[in-house]
Amino acid sequence: MRLARIAWAFLRSAVQHELAYRADFFGNVVRSLLGTGTAFGGLMVVFSHTESLGDWNFPQMLGLLGVFYVVQGVMAVFMSPSLNKTVEEVREGTFDYILVKPVPSQFIASTRRFVLWHVTDVALGVAIIVIAAGRLEDKVTLMDVLVFLAMIFTALSIVYAMWLSLTTLVFWWVRMENVTMIFNVFYETGRYPVEIFPFWLRQALTFIFPVAFITTVPARAITGREASWLTWIAPIVAIVVVLAASKFWRIGLSRYSSASS
Amino acid sequence: MTADISVRNLVKHYLVPVREGGLRASIKGVFKRRHRRVRAVDGISFEVARGEIVGFLGPNGAGKTTALKVLSGLLYPTDGEVAVLGHTPWQRKRDFLSRMTLIMGQRQQLFWDLPGIDTFLVNKAVFGLDEPTYEASFNLLSEMLELGDLLYKPVRQLSLGERMKSELAAGLLHSPSVLFLDEPTLGLDVTMQQRIRQFIKDYNAATGATILLTSHYMADVKALAERVIVIDQGLVLYDGLLQGLVESYAPHKTITLQFEQPVEIKDLERYGEVERIDELQFRIKTAKDAAPGATARLLADLPVADLSVEDPALEDVIDQVFRTAAE
């Protein structure tokens, strides 16, 4: 309850912050439309030559693209802004003010910044998923939707854990820009189902940098594809990585507290 | 009297990477880092009673800020015991964090692009203040610091002094019982320093809060703290009344003289070290015990127009403390 009120206070200040920069909103809408439009067009071109990509047909690929944008949008709304802000504050020393607050530091570090304009990415992603679902051969059942929502939640938890872990590295390495860039490069692979990649890369994208759980698994649920064993272990993976990331954060903090002056 | 802050043999050492200049050393440094142990705080002990204002004095790098960070729970000490409000700070218990504040003159917590009031509202939620408590605290601080409409302008548009006033208010909204102030007047002009000082004094009188402040402006310390703790190279050199510091480290007084007509300098030299300001003005540094006798004889023997006896400037005393320690 108290934490919800704090997040609400951060959100309110974010709204005020962004109302001051309205031009960003329109810029972002245009950027989102162009981005999704290009991706959409790209898919059309590919599917004008072939019936399927690694046995995913056009509507299914579209569903995957929608999931990709939803997750990317949520990341851009609060995960990357909050955590980038935290990296900046650790570097500048103002992070001390977070540590002296009577609230778990991980909570503040993860919720303090919202960039609301990126909600447009989420909305476009949802629209693409809806269009894709309408073009599938089989009707989407309520059960599909529920499993899909659970998988999206799982995917977001995993993405959050990854962001938090990357952020935690700042306690060892002060410069972090490259790390964020590497993250984005890997995330781009989420535009495609992991099945299309060669064996070794597929394994890496499932178990090391788990993009499979972030886009492929939720997209399977909403596009009527058979759930694989990955669907069943996804929630467990999410719980494990979130707990591990949180532990890593605490280790980073204790390093900060013992190594700095 | 209860002690709000108690520190026993606090030690804080940390490692910093060292590297010689030059490309070769830089390349070597990528693969193998050498470290140097810095003894920021090297065994200090003291207590601060409830409601006391204590000044923490020392040159840059003396360990003041490090000590303050340990006391506010930001850093784990290498060794020693610390209790603040009955808590071990670095456990960062909610009760402890809700009852203390850390305000750093060179680091700000206010959101840069937003009006100060937004930071206040976030802090209200963070500290779980209900509406009446927040109102009361807000009104008190707003009045004492004369905040007026400062809080409704984006922070980046405020002057340094206005920003510092807002920072103080943001850090005090939750009515903490213990205040750690690190260089609260840093970079401010003299008038604003004076205002901030007066505020700290009034705040202490109004709320009975315990205050530990660091500053390298002697005027801050002189105006605020009756008691000072002088530290250098991680060690306490002096802990006691400000007056006592002057007496024990500056066993001399300065007599400033204005004569009606020129005098022989050798007539003055028997009283102590003479400094000539101009033809008719002199300054004599004399032993403290000898000062009354010297004054009487100077008045009797020489054509004195004006005479004053003063303690040396606090800066000189502190300088003396550090020099004595170095020896």
XYZ file of C-alpha atoms in Angstrom:
588
model
C 0.000 0.000 0.000
C 2.701 2.403 1.043
C 4.824 1.299 -1.898
C 1.888 1.806 -4.252
C 1.527 5.349 -2.947
C 5.197 6.031 -3.569
C 5.007 4.663 -7.119
C 1.932 6.821 -7.637
C 3.841 9.910 -6.466
C 6.648 9.125 -8.928
C 4.123 8.571 -11.687
C 2.418 11.883 -10.975
C 5.663 13.791 -11.090
C 6.480 11.996 -14.364
C 3.179 13.128 -15.881
C 3.950 16.692 -14.887
C 7.434 16.401 -16.213
C 6.252 15.222 -19.597
C 3.412 17.651 -19.968
C 6.155 20.246 -20.030
C 7.615 18.610 -23.128
C 4.564 17.957 -25.280
C 6.515 17.966 -28.516
C 8.113 14.694 -27.431
C 4.730 13.047 -27.488
C 4.072 13.698 -31.160
C 7.636 12.902 -32.092
C 7.304 9.602 -30.343
C 3.978 8.723 -31.971
C 5.518 9.331 -35.388
C 8.605 7.337 -34.457
C 6.505 4.410 -33.158
C 4.320 4.405 -36.249
C 7.333 4.464 -38.542
C 9.043 1.696 -36.576
C 6.076 -0.655 -36.532
C 5.156 0.275 -40.104
C 8.605 -0.649 -41.371
C 8.591 -3.923 -39.446
C 5.112 -4.705 -40.756
C 6.158 -3.944 -44.328
C 9.278 -6.073 -43.931
C 7.168 -9.039 -42.874
C 4.831 -8.539 -45.845
C 7.783 -8.591 -48.215
C 9.179 -11.769 -46.681
C 5.808 -13.526 -46.766
C 5.231 -12.573 -50.392
C 8.024 -15.059 -51.132
C 7.304 -17.773 -48.628
C 4.416 -19.356 -46.743
C 6.199 -19.732 -43.436
C 9.273 -18.848 -41.467
C 10.504 -21.787 -39.381
C 6.893 -23.067 -39.629
C 5.435 -19.782 -38.305
C 2.890 -18.376 -40.756
C 2.184 -14.692 -41.403
C -0.463 -14.020 -38.700
C 1.679 -15.869 -36.158
C 4.726 -13.807 -37.063
C 2.588 -10.716 -36.758
C 1.538 -11.802 -33.265
C 5.200 -12.199 -32.369
C 5.942 -8.715 -33.659
C 3.101 -7.372 -31.482
C 4.560 -9.074 -28.408
C 7.974 -7.641 -29.272
C 6.536 -4.113 -29.281
C 4.494 -4.568 -26.113
C 7.515 -5.752 -24.144
C 9.747 -3.103 -25.670
C 7.158 -0.457 -24.798
C 6.874 -1.510 -21.167
C 10.664 -1.536 -20.887
C 10.805 1.970 -22.297
C 8.032 3.268 -20.045
C 9.648 2.542 -16.742
C 12.430 -0.041 -16.639
C 15.109 1.597 -18.723
C 14.344 5.185 -17.560
C 14.366 4.289 -13.853
C 17.399 2.109 -14.035
C 19.357 4.447 -16.299
C 18.609 7.226 -13.841
C 19.977 5.023 -11.086
C 23.195 4.410 -13.020
C 23.570 8.155 -13.491
C 22.979 8.809 -9.798
C 25.498 6.242 -8.650
C 28.033 7.952 -10.864
C 27.179 11.407 -9.558
C 26.861 10.402 -5.930
C 23.239 11.473 -5.504
C 22.322 7.798 -5.158
C 23.123 8.345 -1.476
C 19.794 10.111 -1.134
C 18.011 6.936 -2.258
C 19.852 4.828 0.274
C 18.876 7.024 3.198
C 15.170 6.716 2.416
C 13.118 4.311 4.562
C 12.023 2.316 1.499
C 13.779 -0.656 -0.123
C 16.321 0.855 -2.510
C 15.523 -1.657 -5.249
C 11.945 -0.413 -5.263
C 12.871 3.247 -5.654
C 15.586 2.452 -8.181
C 13.048 0.574 -10.300
C 10.049 2.901 -10.183
C 11.381 6.426 -10.003
C 11.152 7.409 -13.628
C 8.384 6.907 -16.133
C 8.550 7.941 -19.756
C 4.884 7.786 -20.521
C 5.054 8.572 -24.209
C 6.321 5.053 -24.848
C 2.853 3.844 -23.945
C 2.252 4.378 -27.671
C 4.591 1.429 -28.380
C 2.533 -0.730 -26.051
C -0.724 0.386 -27.681
C 0.611 -0.317 -31.189
C 1.863 -3.707 -30.035
C -1.562 -4.582 -28.637
C -3.214 -3.440 -31.878
C -0.898 -5.666 -33.919
C -1.639 -8.639 -31.660
C -5.394 -8.082 -32.061
C -5.087 -7.859 -35.854
C -2.928 -10.989 -35.902
C -5.378 -12.931 -33.715
C -8.225 -12.018 -36.086
C -6.362 -13.517 -39.061
C -5.466 -16.833 -37.462
C -7.041 -20.028 -38.820
C -8.334 -21.110 -35.408
C -10.312 -18.906 -33.088
C -8.450 -17.628 -30.025
C -10.028 -19.118 -26.889
C -10.345 -17.506 -23.465
C -7.824 -20.043 -22.217
C -5.330 -18.868 -24.856
C -5.753 -15.292 -23.684
C -5.242 -16.215 -20.029
C -2.117 -18.232 -20.759
C -0.907 -15.377 -22.960
C -1.373 -12.807 -20.181
C 0.461 -15.048 -17.757
C 3.298 -15.446 -20.282
C 3.475 -11.688 -20.862
C 3.727 -11.146 -17.129
C 6.449 -13.783 -16.985
C 8.267 -12.169 -19.892
C 8.153 -8.741 -18.245
C 9.460 -10.191 -14.988
C 12.395 -11.752 -16.825
C 13.128 -8.536 -18.702
C 12.967 -6.622 -15.434
C 15.420 -9.026 -13.806
C 17.795 -8.527 -16.715
C 17.590 -4.746 -16.486
C 18.088 -4.814 -12.756
C 21.130 -7.066 -13.095
C 22.650 -4.850 -15.764
C 22.064 -1.813 -13.585
C 23.684 -3.512 -10.631
C 26.913 -3.773 -12.615
C 27.333 -0.038 -12.081
C 28.547 -0.776 -8.558
C 31.625 -2.377 -10.150
C 31.954 -0.609 -13.463
C 31.144 3.017 -13.468
C 30.608 3.294 -17.216
C 27.646 1.342 -18.440
C 26.588 2.682 -21.852
C 28.010 -0.287 -23.755
C 26.193 -2.781 -21.611
C 22.836 -1.228 -22.454
C 23.776 -1.330 -26.127
C 24.626 -5.025 -25.982
C 21.287 -5.651 -24.292
C 19.457 -3.935 -27.149
C 21.350 -5.934 -29.780
C 20.283 -9.169 -28.143
C 16.762 -7.956 -27.641
C 16.463 -7.344 -31.398
C 16.677 -11.122 -31.941
C 13.282 -11.263 -30.212
C 11.670 -10.136 -33.474
C 12.014 -13.722 -34.688
C 10.889 -17.015 -33.183
C 13.855 -18.825 -31.640
C 13.068 -21.883 -33.794
C 14.533 -20.223 -36.878
C 17.990 -19.945 -35.352
C 20.636 -22.680 -35.482
C 20.759 -25.033 -32.518
C 23.574 -23.372 -30.561
C 22.113 -19.875 -30.908
C 18.676 -21.163 -29.981
C 20.126 -22.627 -26.789
C 21.927 -19.380 -26.007
C 18.761 -17.348 -26.574
C 16.834 -19.641 -24.268
C 19.178 -20.267 -21.401
C 21.780 -17.528 -21.395
C 20.042 -14.471 -22.734
C 16.463 -15.747 -22.456
C 14.817 -13.899 -25.348
C 12.827 -17.090 -26.039
C 10.806 -16.531 -22.878
C 10.353 -12.868 -23.630
C 8.774 -12.979 -27.104
C 8.542 -16.500 -28.546
C 6.785 -18.116 -25.588
C 4.042 -15.463 -25.155
C 3.549 -15.292 -28.932
C 2.997 -19.051 -29.074
C 0.225 -18.730 -26.502
C -1.745 -16.109 -28.416
C -1.267 -17.523 -31.914
C -2.690 -20.954 -31.241
C 0.621 -22.759 -31.449
C 1.221 -25.764 -29.316
C 2.574 -24.828 -25.902
C 6.047 -26.283 -25.478
C 7.678 -27.309 -22.232
C 9.146 -23.807 -22.169
C 5.668 -22.450 -21.413
C 5.438 -24.575 -18.308
C 8.838 -23.723 -16.932
C 8.557 -20.007 -17.786
C 6.975 -18.947 -14.466
C 9.644 -20.840 -12.546
C 12.368 -19.247 -14.618
C 10.815 -15.831 -13.939
C 10.693 -16.350 -10.188
C 14.260 -17.626 -10.095
C 15.740 -14.809 -12.157
C 13.845 -12.070 -10.294
C 15.047 -13.432 -6.954
C 18.569 -13.843 -8.274
C 18.588 -10.293 -9.659
C 17.370 -8.958 -6.337
C 20.104 -10.842 -4.507
C 22.661 -9.524 -6.982
C 21.385 -5.987 -6.330
C 21.968 -6.470 -2.607
C 25.473 -7.763 -3.246
C 26.139 -4.707 -5.414
C 24.847 -2.432 -2.679
C 27.060 -3.958 -0.055
C 29.989 -3.467 -2.386
C 28.974 0.169 -2.808
C 28.826 0.542 0.959
C 32.157 -1.025 1.620
C 34.279 0.130 -1.285
C 33.410 3.778 -1.715
C 34.296 6.661 0.526
C 21.382 13.538 28.956
C 20.987 10.758 26.448
C 23.439 10.357 23.654
C 21.753 10.316 20.253
C 25.024 9.504 18.555
C 27.728 7.322 19.983
C 30.852 6.286 18.099
C 33.497 3.866 19.415
C 36.787 3.315 17.611
C 35.300 3.834 14.193
C 37.625 2.746 11.407
C 36.945 3.002 7.696
C 39.599 1.953 5.212
C 39.022 1.402 1.545
C 41.013 0.481 -1.516
C 41.562 2.773 -4.450
C 43.165 1.690 -7.699
C 46.534 3.253 -8.337
C 48.161 3.681 -11.696
C 51.239 5.471 -12.829
C 50.920 7.854 -15.739
C 51.771 6.872 -19.303
C 50.450 4.457 -21.886
C 52.424 1.458 -20.709
C 51.081 1.770 -17.163
C 47.555 2.266 -18.498
C 47.740 -0.940 -20.509
C 49.153 -2.818 -17.553
C 46.353 -1.401 -15.447
C 43.721 -3.010 -17.675
C 44.947 -6.477 -16.771
C 46.258 -6.053 -13.307
C 45.132 -3.356 -10.948
C 47.188 -2.296 -8.028
C 45.386 -0.887 -5.032
C 46.282 1.441 -2.274
C 44.639 1.375 1.140
C 43.209 4.718 2.182
C 42.681 5.194 5.895
C 39.779 7.631 5.672
C 38.796 7.217 9.295
C 41.314 5.612 11.587
C 39.769 5.030 14.983
C 37.589 7.885 16.183
C 35.309 7.960 19.212
C 32.829 10.553 20.398
C 29.284 11.057 21.614
C 26.701 13.653 20.788
C 23.914 14.343 23.262
C 20.302 14.930 22.278
C 19.732 18.476 21.091
C 23.416 19.307 20.741
C 24.935 21.018 17.696
C 28.422 19.733 17.044
C 30.761 21.013 14.363
C 32.967 18.555 12.576
C 36.100 20.365 11.448
C 38.964 19.271 9.292
C 40.757 19.963 6.027
C 39.628 18.333 2.775
C 40.227 14.609 2.908
C 40.329 14.541 6.703
C 37.593 11.907 6.846
C 34.663 14.163 7.808
C 32.357 13.116 5.009
C 33.314 9.456 5.290
C 32.489 9.519 8.998
C 29.186 11.233 8.274
C 28.344 8.615 5.660
C 28.983 5.794 8.100
C 26.810 7.537 10.688
C 23.965 7.923 8.219
C 24.132 4.266 7.162
C 25.577 4.685 3.683
C 28.850 2.941 4.369
C 29.850 -0.113 6.338
C 32.755 0.613 8.647
C 35.889 -1.483 8.579
C 35.752 -1.694 12.348
C 34.190 -0.094 15.394
C 30.764 0.467 16.895
C 28.269 3.148 16.081
C 24.816 3.786 17.525
C 22.554 6.531 16.233
C 19.147 6.808 17.908
C 19.783 3.354 19.315
C 20.306 1.817 15.865
C 23.302 0.512 14.003
C 23.132 2.842 10.994
C 24.297 0.503 8.220
C 21.517 -1.974 8.996
C 19.334 0.757 7.506
C 16.271 -0.055 9.596
C 13.152 1.814 8.626
C 12.778 3.390 12.069
C 16.315 4.757 11.889
C 15.994 6.103 8.352
C 12.658 7.740 9.179
C 14.155 9.666 12.057
C 17.336 11.042 10.569
C 18.323 13.061 7.549
C 21.445 13.604 5.525
C 21.792 16.850 3.612
C 24.825 17.401 1.441
C 25.667 20.868 0.205
C 27.283 19.642 -2.984
C 24.705 17.014 -3.926
C 21.063 17.617 -4.496
C 18.036 15.422 -4.193
C 15.478 17.776 -5.773
C 14.260 16.814 -9.260
C 16.144 19.172 -11.520
C 13.488 19.831 -14.166
C 10.499 19.990 -11.844
C 9.366 22.472 -9.222
C 10.584 21.629 -5.712
C 7.067 20.838 -4.594
C 7.157 17.611 -6.655
C 10.111 16.305 -4.681
C 8.216 17.244 -1.523
C 5.205 15.185 -2.581
C 7.396 12.199 -3.384
C 9.087 12.515 0.009
C 5.693 12.781 1.658
C 4.816 9.374 0.179
C 8.264 7.912 0.882
C 8.087 8.840 4.566
C 4.399 7.944 4.766
C 3.406 11.338 6.171
C -0.325 11.896 6.566
C -1.897 15.115 5.382
C -1.958 17.063 8.719
C 1.638 16.077 9.574
C 2.835 17.068 6.139
C 0.889 20.356 6.224
C 2.300 21.297 9.628
C 5.858 20.443 8.683
C 5.556 22.145 5.307
C 4.178 25.344 6.840
C 6.840 25.470 9.529
C 9.702 25.031 7.065
C 8.158 27.306 4.503
C 7.899 30.062 7.091
C 11.309 29.550 8.680
C 13.097 29.419 5.325
C 10.859 32.017 3.677
C 10.273 29.693 0.766
C 7.322 31.622 -0.658
C 6.753 30.616 -4.268
C 10.261 29.156 -4.737
C 8.792 25.683 -4.584
C 6.625 26.274 -7.601
C 9.441 27.155 -9.979
C 11.504 24.465 -11.732
C 14.556 23.786 -9.596
C 16.945 24.522 -12.456
C 15.723 28.143 -12.471
C 16.595 28.737 -8.813
C 19.756 30.419 -7.580
C 22.205 28.349 -5.569
C 20.967 29.849 -2.304
C 17.308 29.313 -3.157
C 18.084 25.758 -4.122
C 19.861 25.115 -0.836
C 16.878 26.428 1.102
C 14.606 24.075 -0.831
C 17.043 21.194 -0.287
C 17.009 21.789 3.459
C 13.223 21.828 3.497
C 13.038 18.639 1.393
C 15.402 16.898 3.785
C 13.532 18.023 6.891
C 9.908 17.380 5.868
C 9.744 14.218 7.949
C 10.864 16.102 11.095
C 13.982 14.023 11.780
C 15.529 13.970 15.254
C 19.091 13.693 13.988
C 20.500 15.875 11.216
C 23.734 15.197 9.374
C 24.665 18.286 7.414
C 27.639 18.023 5.098
C 28.858 21.485 4.070
C 25.366 23.010 4.076
C 26.626 26.476 3.134
C 29.099 25.431 0.443
C 29.410 27.981 -2.326
C 26.795 30.368 -0.961
C 27.332 34.101 -0.664
C 27.873 35.584 2.774
C 24.298 36.793 3.254
C 22.848 33.434 2.304
C 25.352 31.599 4.518
C 24.161 33.790 7.349
C 20.510 32.967 6.606
C 21.122 29.235 6.466
C 23.080 29.382 9.725
C 20.319 31.274 11.450
C 17.839 28.710 10.184
C 19.865 25.791 11.522
C 20.099 27.505 14.882
C 16.386 28.282 15.003
C 15.493 24.796 13.850
C 17.582 23.301 16.628
C 15.952 25.592 19.186
C 12.439 24.913 17.894
C 12.652 21.133 17.537
C 15.467 20.058 19.862
C 17.023 18.097 16.991
C 20.565 16.800 17.314
C 22.827 18.235 14.638
C 26.235 17.146 13.445
C 27.575 19.409 10.753
C 30.732 19.616 8.743
C 31.932 22.797 7.209
C 35.146 24.388 6.287
C 33.763 27.851 6.798
C 34.901 28.795 10.277
C 32.069 31.293 10.495
C 29.558 28.415 10.321
C 31.199 26.644 13.170
C 31.643 29.766 15.229
C 28.017 30.770 14.820
C 26.481 27.358 15.353
C 28.477 24.950 17.387
C 29.560 25.343 20.962
C 31.389 22.102 20.649
C 33.742 21.091 17.892
C 35.422 17.866 16.905
C 38.548 18.471 14.891
C 39.705 15.580 12.761
C 42.621 15.183 10.434
C 43.920 12.114 8.620
C 41.196 10.025 10.177
C 42.004 10.901 13.779
C 40.315 13.128 16.347
C 42.703 15.932 17.272
C 40.385 17.828 19.550
C 36.920 17.315 20.986
C 35.481 19.952 23.253
C 34.198 23.478 23.537
C 35.101 25.886 20.801
C 36.390 28.277 23.446
C 38.620 25.573 24.882
C 40.094 24.950 21.447
C 41.180 28.561 21.247
C 42.614 28.468 24.750
C 44.535 25.250 24.445
C 45.885 25.731 20.960
C 46.391 29.449 20.944
C 48.124 30.381 24.183
C 48.617 33.922 22.965
C 46.643 37.094 22.362
C 47.028 39.781 19.798
C 47.361 43.402 20.972
C 46.684 45.926 18.260
C 48.051 49.401 18.915
C 47.565 52.816 17.354
C 50.062 55.474 18.482
C 49.808 59.246 18.450
C 53.395 59.622 17.315
C 56.137 57.320 16.008
C 57.703 54.952 18.559
C 60.875 52.883 18.636
C 60.150 49.308 17.601
C 62.545 47.995 20.261
C 60.266 49.461 22.949
C 57.594 47.076 21.739
C 59.687 43.995 21.179
C 60.044 43.253 24.872
C 56.316 42.391 24.998
C 56.349 39.832 22.225
C 56.489 39.326 18.463
C 55.891 42.654 16.700
C 54.279 43.181 13.338
C 54.275 46.680 11.859
C 51.090 47.577 10.012
C 52.042 51.168 9.162
C 54.043 53.928 10.749
C 51.739 54.333 13.740
C 50.034 50.946 13.878
C 51.492 47.767 15.306
C 50.351 44.318 16.248
C 52.009 42.415 19.100
C 51.567 38.709 19.660
C 51.997 38.104 23.356
C 51.651 35.181 25.766
C 48.139 35.004 27.141
C 49.198 35.363 30.809
C 51.386 38.334 29.992
C 48.679 40.195 28.083
C 47.102 42.162 31.002
C 50.500 43.334 32.352
C 51.747 44.224 28.890
C 48.611 46.224 28.187
C 48.987 48.219 31.393
C 52.631 49.030 30.748
C 52.071 49.932 27.105
C 49.397 52.407 28.140
C 51.570 53.878 30.851
C 54.849 54.134 28.918
C 53.922 54.981 25.347
C 51.696 57.536 23.542
C 48.882 55.106 22.820
C 45.879 56.439 20.894
C 43.964 53.202 20.683
C 44.466 49.642 21.880
C 42.615 46.350 21.516
C 43.268 42.809 22.749
C 41.944 39.880 20.758
C 42.028 36.118 20.507
C 43.613 34.990 17.277
C 41.307 34.199 14.363
C 39.772 30.733 14.506
C 41.393 29.890 11.186
C 44.819 30.477 12.720
C 43.936 28.351 15.711
C 42.811 25.462 13.549
C 45.912 25.829 11.462
C 47.897 25.627 14.694
C 46.032 22.435 15.641
C 46.955 20.752 12.372
C 50.542 21.913 12.555
C 50.931 20.653 16.106
C 49.472 17.300 15.020
C 51.879 17.070 12.104
C 54.811 17.542 14.438
